[in-house]
Amino acid sequence: MTKKLYIQTLGCAMNERDSEHIIAELAQKERYDLTDDPKQADLILINTCSVREKPERKLFSEIGQFALHKKQGAKIGVCGCTASHLGGEIIKKSPHVDFVLGARNTSKITQVLHTPKAVEVDIDYDDSTYVFASPQTMGIKALLNISIGCDKKCSYCIVPFTRGKEISIPQDLLLNEARKLAAKGVKELLLLGQNVNNYGVRFSVPHEKVDFATLLHNLSEIDGIERLRFTSPHPLHMNDEFLAEFARNPKICKSIHIPLQSGSSKILKAMKRGYTKEWYLERVAKLREFCAREGREDVGISTDIIVGFPGESDADFEDTLDVARQVRFDTMYSFIYSPRPHTSAYNTESSLLVDSEVAKERLATLQNLHREILAQKSQDEIGRVVEVLVENHHKQERWSEGRSDHNRLIKIGNFVGDIGEIVRVKITNAQGGSLSGEVIAYA
Ligand code: 5AD
Ligand code: SF4
């Protein structure tokens, strides 16, 4: 008899990947099928994020809701970064929870399932060489973890305390996994790590020296893998070799996430980011120069920005707006600073704290600026020809959609073919941030 698993995934792509691992392990080793109804589930898992305070605060009311409506005998497990952060406290506070599984202990899922009140949250645990079960169904895109943990100590960030020190996954394992995925029809890989371009910094097994540019190159040689994306690189490790491989390799999509966090060199220093405003702008200029040399003027850049970090003055915030105006990001994820335990900024003296109304206003100003820039950029796209991987196809309604390699979602009116095809599309229309166009050539 199969059992039913309900899983709720919060946070980043890394958590999504961890959930995929958990689902595959439970399907293969414990015969669990997924359900989207928690009331039907024999096992309810919450894969949590702790990067900001609010979702963490909501965890206990969520557990209460699940406990109230669950099937008799169903288990509840808390996984992910908040599991690492709060550990056994979760079970003390909420006796409904059957086990707690930290973000760096995902490979122990079948173990904790059978150990009443298990708490596995060791942030030194190393599952970088563990081969997880394969997902049973596969689309045309897949996530591939290339490293675990993070060695940086950005002063706002809780992740080093939930995911531990950085370890790269051996290259052979990654190449094997990518070949397996390609054989199952995967065309696009999204490589994941907290700091992807630091790949190769440390392995837990004897390993030849290999860096991120080399890994990208080797993955791109695999037949069937048509596109590579990755997230997130750190601006500090964006050396020329990496930028050159990025620009030159046609399988690497020309879109990149470059987390800015702040445009003020003073705040970047307080955040312990290791670069200045000028360094960031210079790296972006170099990236665009390298891409332009390869005939790609349209590289898409996304970013993360925090406003209201302690000590951020109006002038510091102006620097952030200035970088946003100069770079003209294609996508911007922006957040109000949220103090997190363990981090070095947590105990900042109160005189440096930014008033919450001021922070909210700054966030709105930044988001409005981004919307204006995006609308202008979208107009500039009209007439361009881009390569799109078709991800959705509605034959009857005669529309399809997919992402261009510079990562814009594009609606297509005249596509005839199958999901997974890469086609050349001429952009004919832009409304706000959305783009649409017509196929002009099939592969
Ligand atoms: N407060 C607000 N935003 C944060 N981030 C990380 N830590 C915090 C925090 N304490 C943001 C950063 C990071 C993204 C994943 O979340 O911008 O890049
Ligand atoms: Fe991902 Fe960071 Fe949230 Fe953990 S805390 S789930 S690493 S965003």
XYZ file of C-alpha atoms and ligand atoms in Angstrom:
469
model
C 0.000 0.000 0.000
C 1.372 3.413 -0.894
C 1.203 6.208 1.643
C 0.612 9.887 0.998
C 3.110 12.704 1.475
C 2.224 16.397 1.661
C 5.180 18.764 1.520
C 5.219 22.542 1.823
C 8.374 24.236 0.553
C 9.327 27.778 1.543
C 12.448 29.790 0.696
C 14.966 29.407 -2.067
C 15.727 27.036 -4.955
C 18.062 25.137 -2.638
C 15.067 24.258 -0.485
C 13.127 23.246 -3.576
C 15.949 20.894 -4.470
C 16.057 19.498 -0.929
C 12.309 18.856 -1.153
C 12.828 17.037 -4.457
C 15.458 14.876 -2.777
C 13.130 14.106 0.127
C 10.232 13.255 -2.213
C 12.426 10.925 -4.292
C 13.915 9.174 -1.230
C 10.467 8.641 0.299
C 8.955 7.446 -2.986
C 11.675 4.922 -3.637
C 12.458 3.695 -0.146
C 9.136 4.140 1.706
C 6.532 4.072 -1.119
C 5.126 7.547 -0.530
C 3.116 9.312 -3.272
C 2.629 13.066 -3.273
C -0.711 14.630 -2.420
C -1.641 18.300 -2.473
C -4.202 17.817 0.296
C -2.698 17.796 3.788
C -5.885 16.190 5.175
C -5.193 13.058 3.084
C -1.533 12.822 4.036
C 0.136 10.159 6.206
C 3.174 12.424 6.443
C 3.182 16.238 6.460
C 6.527 17.969 5.930
C 7.237 21.681 6.204
C 10.519 22.613 4.522
C 11.265 25.931 6.165
C 13.284 29.087 5.478
C 14.823 31.243 8.198
C 16.377 34.033 6.159
C 13.837 36.544 7.456
C 11.958 36.560 10.741
C 8.318 36.628 9.607
C 7.953 33.164 8.040
C 9.806 31.698 10.998
C 7.307 33.304 13.375
C 4.419 31.824 11.366
C 5.786 28.267 11.630
C 4.101 27.367 14.914
C 0.647 28.547 13.882
C 1.060 26.557 10.667
C 2.015 23.412 12.585
C -1.099 23.983 14.754
C -3.317 24.156 11.643
C -1.851 20.988 10.158
C -2.205 19.177 13.517
C -5.857 20.220 13.781
C -6.878 18.887 10.362
C -4.532 15.954 9.832
C -5.572 12.314 9.470
C -5.370 10.281 12.654
C -1.882 8.858 13.053
C -0.353 11.135 10.415
C 3.140 12.392 11.246
C 4.425 15.958 11.028
C 8.094 16.728 10.310
C 9.856 20.106 10.203
C 12.794 20.280 7.773
C 15.098 22.964 6.362
C 16.756 26.077 7.702
C 14.426 26.813 10.631
C 14.828 23.181 11.679
C 18.607 23.766 11.767
C 18.145 27.057 13.575
C 15.692 26.043 16.298
C 16.411 22.294 16.517
C 14.848 20.496 19.501
C 13.088 23.688 20.638
C 10.536 23.023 17.874
C 9.412 19.772 19.509
C 9.425 21.374 22.966
C 7.207 24.197 21.739
C 4.987 22.019 19.597
C 4.462 18.418 20.743
C 2.607 17.727 17.452
C 5.963 17.585 15.670
C 7.312 14.040 15.220
C 10.786 14.917 13.957
C 13.100 17.794 13.045
C 15.479 17.478 10.094
C 18.045 20.246 9.471
C 18.894 21.673 6.048
C 22.207 19.859 6.013
C 20.771 16.489 7.025
C 18.353 15.854 4.159
C 19.851 12.436 3.372
C 18.680 11.197 6.802
C 14.979 11.540 5.961
C 14.184 7.806 6.052
C 16.090 7.494 9.324
C 14.211 10.256 11.188
C 10.900 8.999 9.881
C 11.257 5.881 12.035
C 12.801 7.509 15.118
C 10.194 9.067 17.407
C 10.996 12.717 18.225
C 14.273 12.570 16.246
C 16.224 15.830 15.964
C 18.935 15.710 13.272
C 20.356 19.187 12.807
C 24.146 18.731 12.788
C 25.544 21.564 10.645
C 28.861 19.739 10.279
C 27.145 16.740 8.715
C 28.451 16.084 5.223
C 26.156 14.577 2.624
C 28.107 16.010 -0.325
C 28.848 12.497 -1.647
C 25.437 10.980 -0.914
C 23.652 9.870 -4.084
C 19.971 10.685 -3.621
C 17.241 8.623 -5.272
C 16.134 9.958 -8.666
C 12.800 11.747 -9.074
C 10.163 9.527 -10.683
C 8.910 12.105 -13.137
C 11.122 14.570 -14.899
C 10.344 17.696 -16.887
C 12.630 19.477 -19.310
C 14.316 21.497 -16.572
C 16.142 20.158 -13.522
C 17.904 21.520 -10.460
C 21.410 20.257 -9.662
C 23.109 21.020 -6.357
C 26.813 21.648 -6.879
C 27.782 22.605 -3.336
C 26.393 22.702 0.173
C 26.859 25.345 2.858
C 28.469 28.778 2.767
C 31.809 30.059 4.092
C 30.902 33.745 3.898
C 29.942 35.625 6.990
C 27.719 38.410 5.620
C 26.701 40.243 8.732
C 22.921 39.965 8.095
C 22.750 36.335 6.999
C 21.731 33.309 9.026
C 22.538 30.751 6.286
C 26.099 29.865 7.420
C 24.476 28.894 10.743
C 21.807 26.719 9.135
C 23.729 25.137 6.254
C 27.262 25.030 7.699
C 30.589 25.316 5.955
C 30.954 25.121 2.212
C 31.705 21.756 0.563
C 31.624 21.142 -3.187
C 30.054 18.016 -4.613
C 32.628 15.958 -6.536
C 32.674 16.726 -10.259
C 32.232 13.069 -11.325
C 29.000 12.794 -9.343
C 27.701 15.964 -10.999
C 28.633 14.866 -14.509
C 27.019 11.437 -13.934
C 23.857 13.018 -12.578
C 23.719 15.447 -15.519
C 24.130 12.575 -18.010
C 21.316 10.654 -16.284
C 19.077 13.733 -16.425
C 19.886 14.345 -20.101
C 18.974 10.718 -20.883
C 15.578 11.311 -19.253
C 14.918 14.301 -21.523
C 16.156 17.189 -19.384
C 17.330 20.083 -21.571
C 18.090 22.792 -19.025
C 20.056 22.507 -15.777
C 19.925 25.071 -12.998
C 23.077 24.637 -10.917
C 22.588 25.507 -7.276
C 24.831 26.598 -4.454
C 24.999 29.401 -1.917
C 28.079 30.664 -3.682
C 28.320 28.743 -6.981
C 31.349 30.473 -8.443
C 33.405 29.428 -5.445
C 32.972 25.823 -6.688
C 35.998 23.630 -5.978
C 37.084 25.493 -2.848
C 36.882 22.316 -0.720
C 35.863 18.693 -1.307
C 35.358 16.095 1.386
C 37.106 13.426 -0.723
C 40.477 13.584 -2.532
C 39.788 15.548 -5.708
C 41.632 17.152 -8.609
C 41.664 20.959 -8.692
C 38.648 22.238 -10.598
C 36.950 25.611 -10.616
C 33.476 26.814 -11.586
C 34.432 27.867 -15.127
C 35.805 24.352 -15.773
C 32.727 22.677 -14.292
C 30.480 24.796 -16.519
C 32.562 23.886 -19.524
C 32.481 20.146 -18.745
C 28.724 20.119 -18.111
C 28.124 21.959 -21.370
C 29.835 19.124 -23.283
C 27.101 16.645 -22.290
C 24.891 15.740 -25.241
C 21.265 16.657 -24.689
C 21.954 19.406 -22.160
C 21.114 22.484 -24.204
C 21.095 25.136 -21.512
C 22.904 25.858 -18.259
C 21.869 28.361 -15.624
C 23.162 28.803 -12.097
C 22.373 30.635 -8.865
C 23.824 32.402 -6.954
C 27.279 33.635 -7.847
C 29.041 36.082 -5.506
C 30.263 39.337 -7.104
C 33.605 38.923 -5.334
C 34.396 35.665 -7.159
C 33.403 36.923 -10.608
C 36.899 36.717 -12.047
C 37.683 37.294 -15.732
C 38.042 33.563 -16.453
C 34.528 32.902 -15.234
C 33.143 35.907 -17.145
C 34.926 34.798 -20.326
C 33.480 31.252 -20.094
C 30.059 32.734 -19.364
C 30.200 34.976 -22.431
C 31.795 32.459 -24.805
C 29.885 29.258 -24.065
C 26.664 29.178 -26.128
C 25.031 26.657 -23.763
C 25.301 29.041 -20.814
C 22.143 31.153 -20.776
C 22.884 34.825 -20.925
C 21.209 35.684 -17.663
C 22.908 35.976 -14.326
C 21.952 36.739 -10.731
C 24.420 39.145 -9.137
C 23.321 39.943 -5.587
C 24.125 43.600 -4.893
C 22.587 43.857 -1.366
C 23.463 47.579 -1.172
C 24.878 50.238 -3.506
C 26.707 52.036 -0.701
C 30.345 51.049 -0.103
C 29.924 52.015 3.550
C 26.966 49.671 4.018
C 28.640 46.918 1.953
C 31.538 47.111 4.408
C 29.168 46.863 7.376
C 27.515 43.905 5.649
C 30.975 42.286 5.244
C 30.387 41.724 1.539
C 34.024 42.200 0.584
C 33.424 44.543 -2.405
C 32.597 48.184 -3.036
C 30.047 49.956 -5.220
C 32.815 50.632 -7.764
C 33.913 46.967 -7.830
C 30.348 45.833 -8.450
C 29.822 48.312 -11.293
C 33.179 47.404 -12.823
C 32.333 43.652 -12.793
C 28.962 44.328 -14.433
C 30.651 46.488 -17.076
C 33.215 43.729 -17.719
C 30.470 41.111 -17.991
C 28.610 43.237 -20.538
C 31.829 43.966 -22.444
C 32.712 40.236 -22.683
C 29.163 39.348 -23.776
C 29.041 42.183 -26.342
C 32.297 40.881 -27.842
C 30.471 37.586 -28.449
C 27.588 39.442 -30.074
C 25.351 39.361 -26.993
C 24.265 42.868 -25.991
C 21.247 41.642 -24.060
C 22.595 39.751 -21.039
C 19.873 39.669 -18.337
C 20.922 40.648 -14.821
C 18.928 39.972 -11.673
C 19.773 40.980 -8.139
C 18.898 40.947 -4.423
C 18.816 44.198 -2.453
C 18.284 44.814 1.256
C 17.064 48.244 2.397
C 17.124 49.594 5.936
C 20.319 47.854 7.023
C 21.559 49.428 10.325
C 23.331 52.712 9.624
C 21.824 53.179 6.124
C 21.446 56.946 5.610
C 19.517 58.722 2.857
C 22.827 59.144 1.012
C 23.564 55.401 1.285
C 20.135 54.596 -0.081
C 20.757 57.081 -2.932
C 23.826 54.988 -3.818
C 21.583 51.924 -4.101
C 19.211 53.827 -6.399
C 22.210 55.011 -8.387
C 23.432 51.440 -8.987
C 19.891 50.373 -9.929
C 19.765 53.225 -12.490
C 23.193 52.417 -13.905
C 22.826 48.631 -14.125
C 19.119 48.595 -15.117
C 18.365 45.183 -13.601
C 15.960 42.848 -15.384
C 14.733 41.315 -12.129
C 15.061 42.662 -8.625
C 14.268 40.872 -5.361
C 14.168 43.505 -2.649
C 13.720 43.130 1.094
C 13.587 45.153 4.279
C 16.420 44.178 6.615
C 15.322 41.648 9.216
C 17.634 41.087 12.212
C 18.562 37.411 12.557
C 19.991 35.645 15.604
C 23.638 34.429 15.435
C 24.549 37.061 12.837
C 27.060 39.792 13.641
C 24.595 42.587 12.812
C 22.034 41.176 15.263
C 23.244 43.119 18.284
C 23.706 46.452 16.518
C 23.243 49.410 18.851
C 19.748 50.815 18.625
C 20.904 54.289 17.502
C 21.885 52.747 14.134
C 18.558 51.027 13.480
C 16.546 52.443 10.580
C 12.993 53.474 11.415
C 10.569 50.902 9.982
C 8.468 53.544 8.172
C 11.609 54.907 6.507
C 12.610 51.381 5.476
C 9.148 50.740 3.997
C 9.324 54.011 2.053
C 12.764 53.124 0.691
C 11.546 49.716 -0.397
C 8.601 51.300 -2.250
C 10.880 53.894 -3.915
C 13.284 51.185 -5.063
C 10.513 48.942 -6.359
C 8.882 51.834 -8.245
C 12.193 52.708 -9.862
C 12.646 49.076 -10.867
C 9.148 48.918 -12.383
C 9.873 52.048 -14.483
C 13.199 50.667 -15.675
C 11.669 47.296 -16.506
C 8.866 48.897 -18.536
C 11.465 50.868 -20.559
C 13.627 47.769 -21.002
C 10.634 45.789 -22.198
C 9.923 48.408 -24.885
C 13.560 48.081 -25.998
C 12.999 44.338 -26.491
C 10.418 44.894 -29.278
C 11.888 43.764 -32.594
C 14.600 41.625 -30.970
C 14.981 37.956 -31.869
C 15.534 35.646 -28.879
C 15.867 31.908 -28.300
C 13.045 30.454 -26.225
C 12.749 27.010 -24.611
C 9.021 26.209 -24.831
C 7.755 25.124 -21.409
C 3.971 25.346 -21.779
C 1.896 24.656 -24.847
C -1.892 25.037 -25.033
C -2.821 23.730 -28.473
C -6.507 24.634 -28.322
C -6.030 28.138 -26.966
C -3.178 28.650 -29.433
C -0.678 30.057 -27.028
C 2.587 28.792 -25.603
C 5.202 30.237 -23.347
C 8.798 29.778 -22.371
C 11.883 31.603 -21.175
C 14.335 33.352 -23.405
C 17.937 32.562 -22.623
C 18.203 36.023 -21.040
C 15.438 34.821 -18.703
C 12.347 36.765 -19.777
C 9.039 34.912 -19.817
C 7.676 35.157 -23.368
C 4.182 34.305 -24.643
C 4.145 32.903 -28.162
C 1.107 33.011 -30.462
C 2.012 30.760 -33.403
C 4.035 27.838 -32.008
C 3.345 24.379 -33.464
C 5.475 21.688 -31.909
C 6.231 20.074 -28.577
C 7.242 21.239 -25.138
C 11.039 21.164 -24.851
C 11.760 22.669 -28.279
C 14.033 25.678 -28.568
C 12.747 28.200 -31.113
C 13.715 31.657 -32.349
C 11.067 34.208 -31.457
C 10.675 37.785 -32.623
C 9.324 39.976 -29.835
C 6.361 41.963 -31.079
C 4.684 43.329 -27.974
C 5.526 44.530 -24.461
C 3.044 45.388 -21.741
C 4.492 46.428 -18.376
C 6.974 43.667 -17.708
C 5.411 41.012 -20.004
C 6.630 40.186 -23.476
C 5.030 38.342 -26.367
C 6.154 37.373 -29.843
C 6.008 35.048 -32.847
C 8.180 32.080 -33.818
C 10.343 32.926 -36.837
C 12.475 29.756 -36.901
C 12.434 26.232 -35.478
C 15.654 24.459 -34.457
N 17.129 40.495 6.121
C 16.602 40.775 4.901
N 16.968 40.137 3.788
C 17.893 39.161 3.902
N 18.458 38.364 2.990
C 19.330 37.542 3.609
N 19.350 37.796 4.939
C 18.467 38.814 5.139
C 18.055 39.528 6.278
N 18.566 39.271 7.477
C 18.185 38.457 1.541
C 19.460 38.728 0.775
C 19.740 37.395 0.130
C 18.347 36.869 -0.095
C 18.272 35.395 -0.318
O 17.664 37.219 1.083
O 19.204 39.724 -0.186
O 20.495 37.515 -1.070
Fe 17.383 29.099 1.351
Fe 18.609 30.803 2.975
Fe 16.025 30.382 3.271
Fe 17.818 28.497 3.935
S 17.586 30.507 4.903
S 15.934 28.215 2.748
S 19.383 28.799 2.371
S 16.996 31.331 1.499
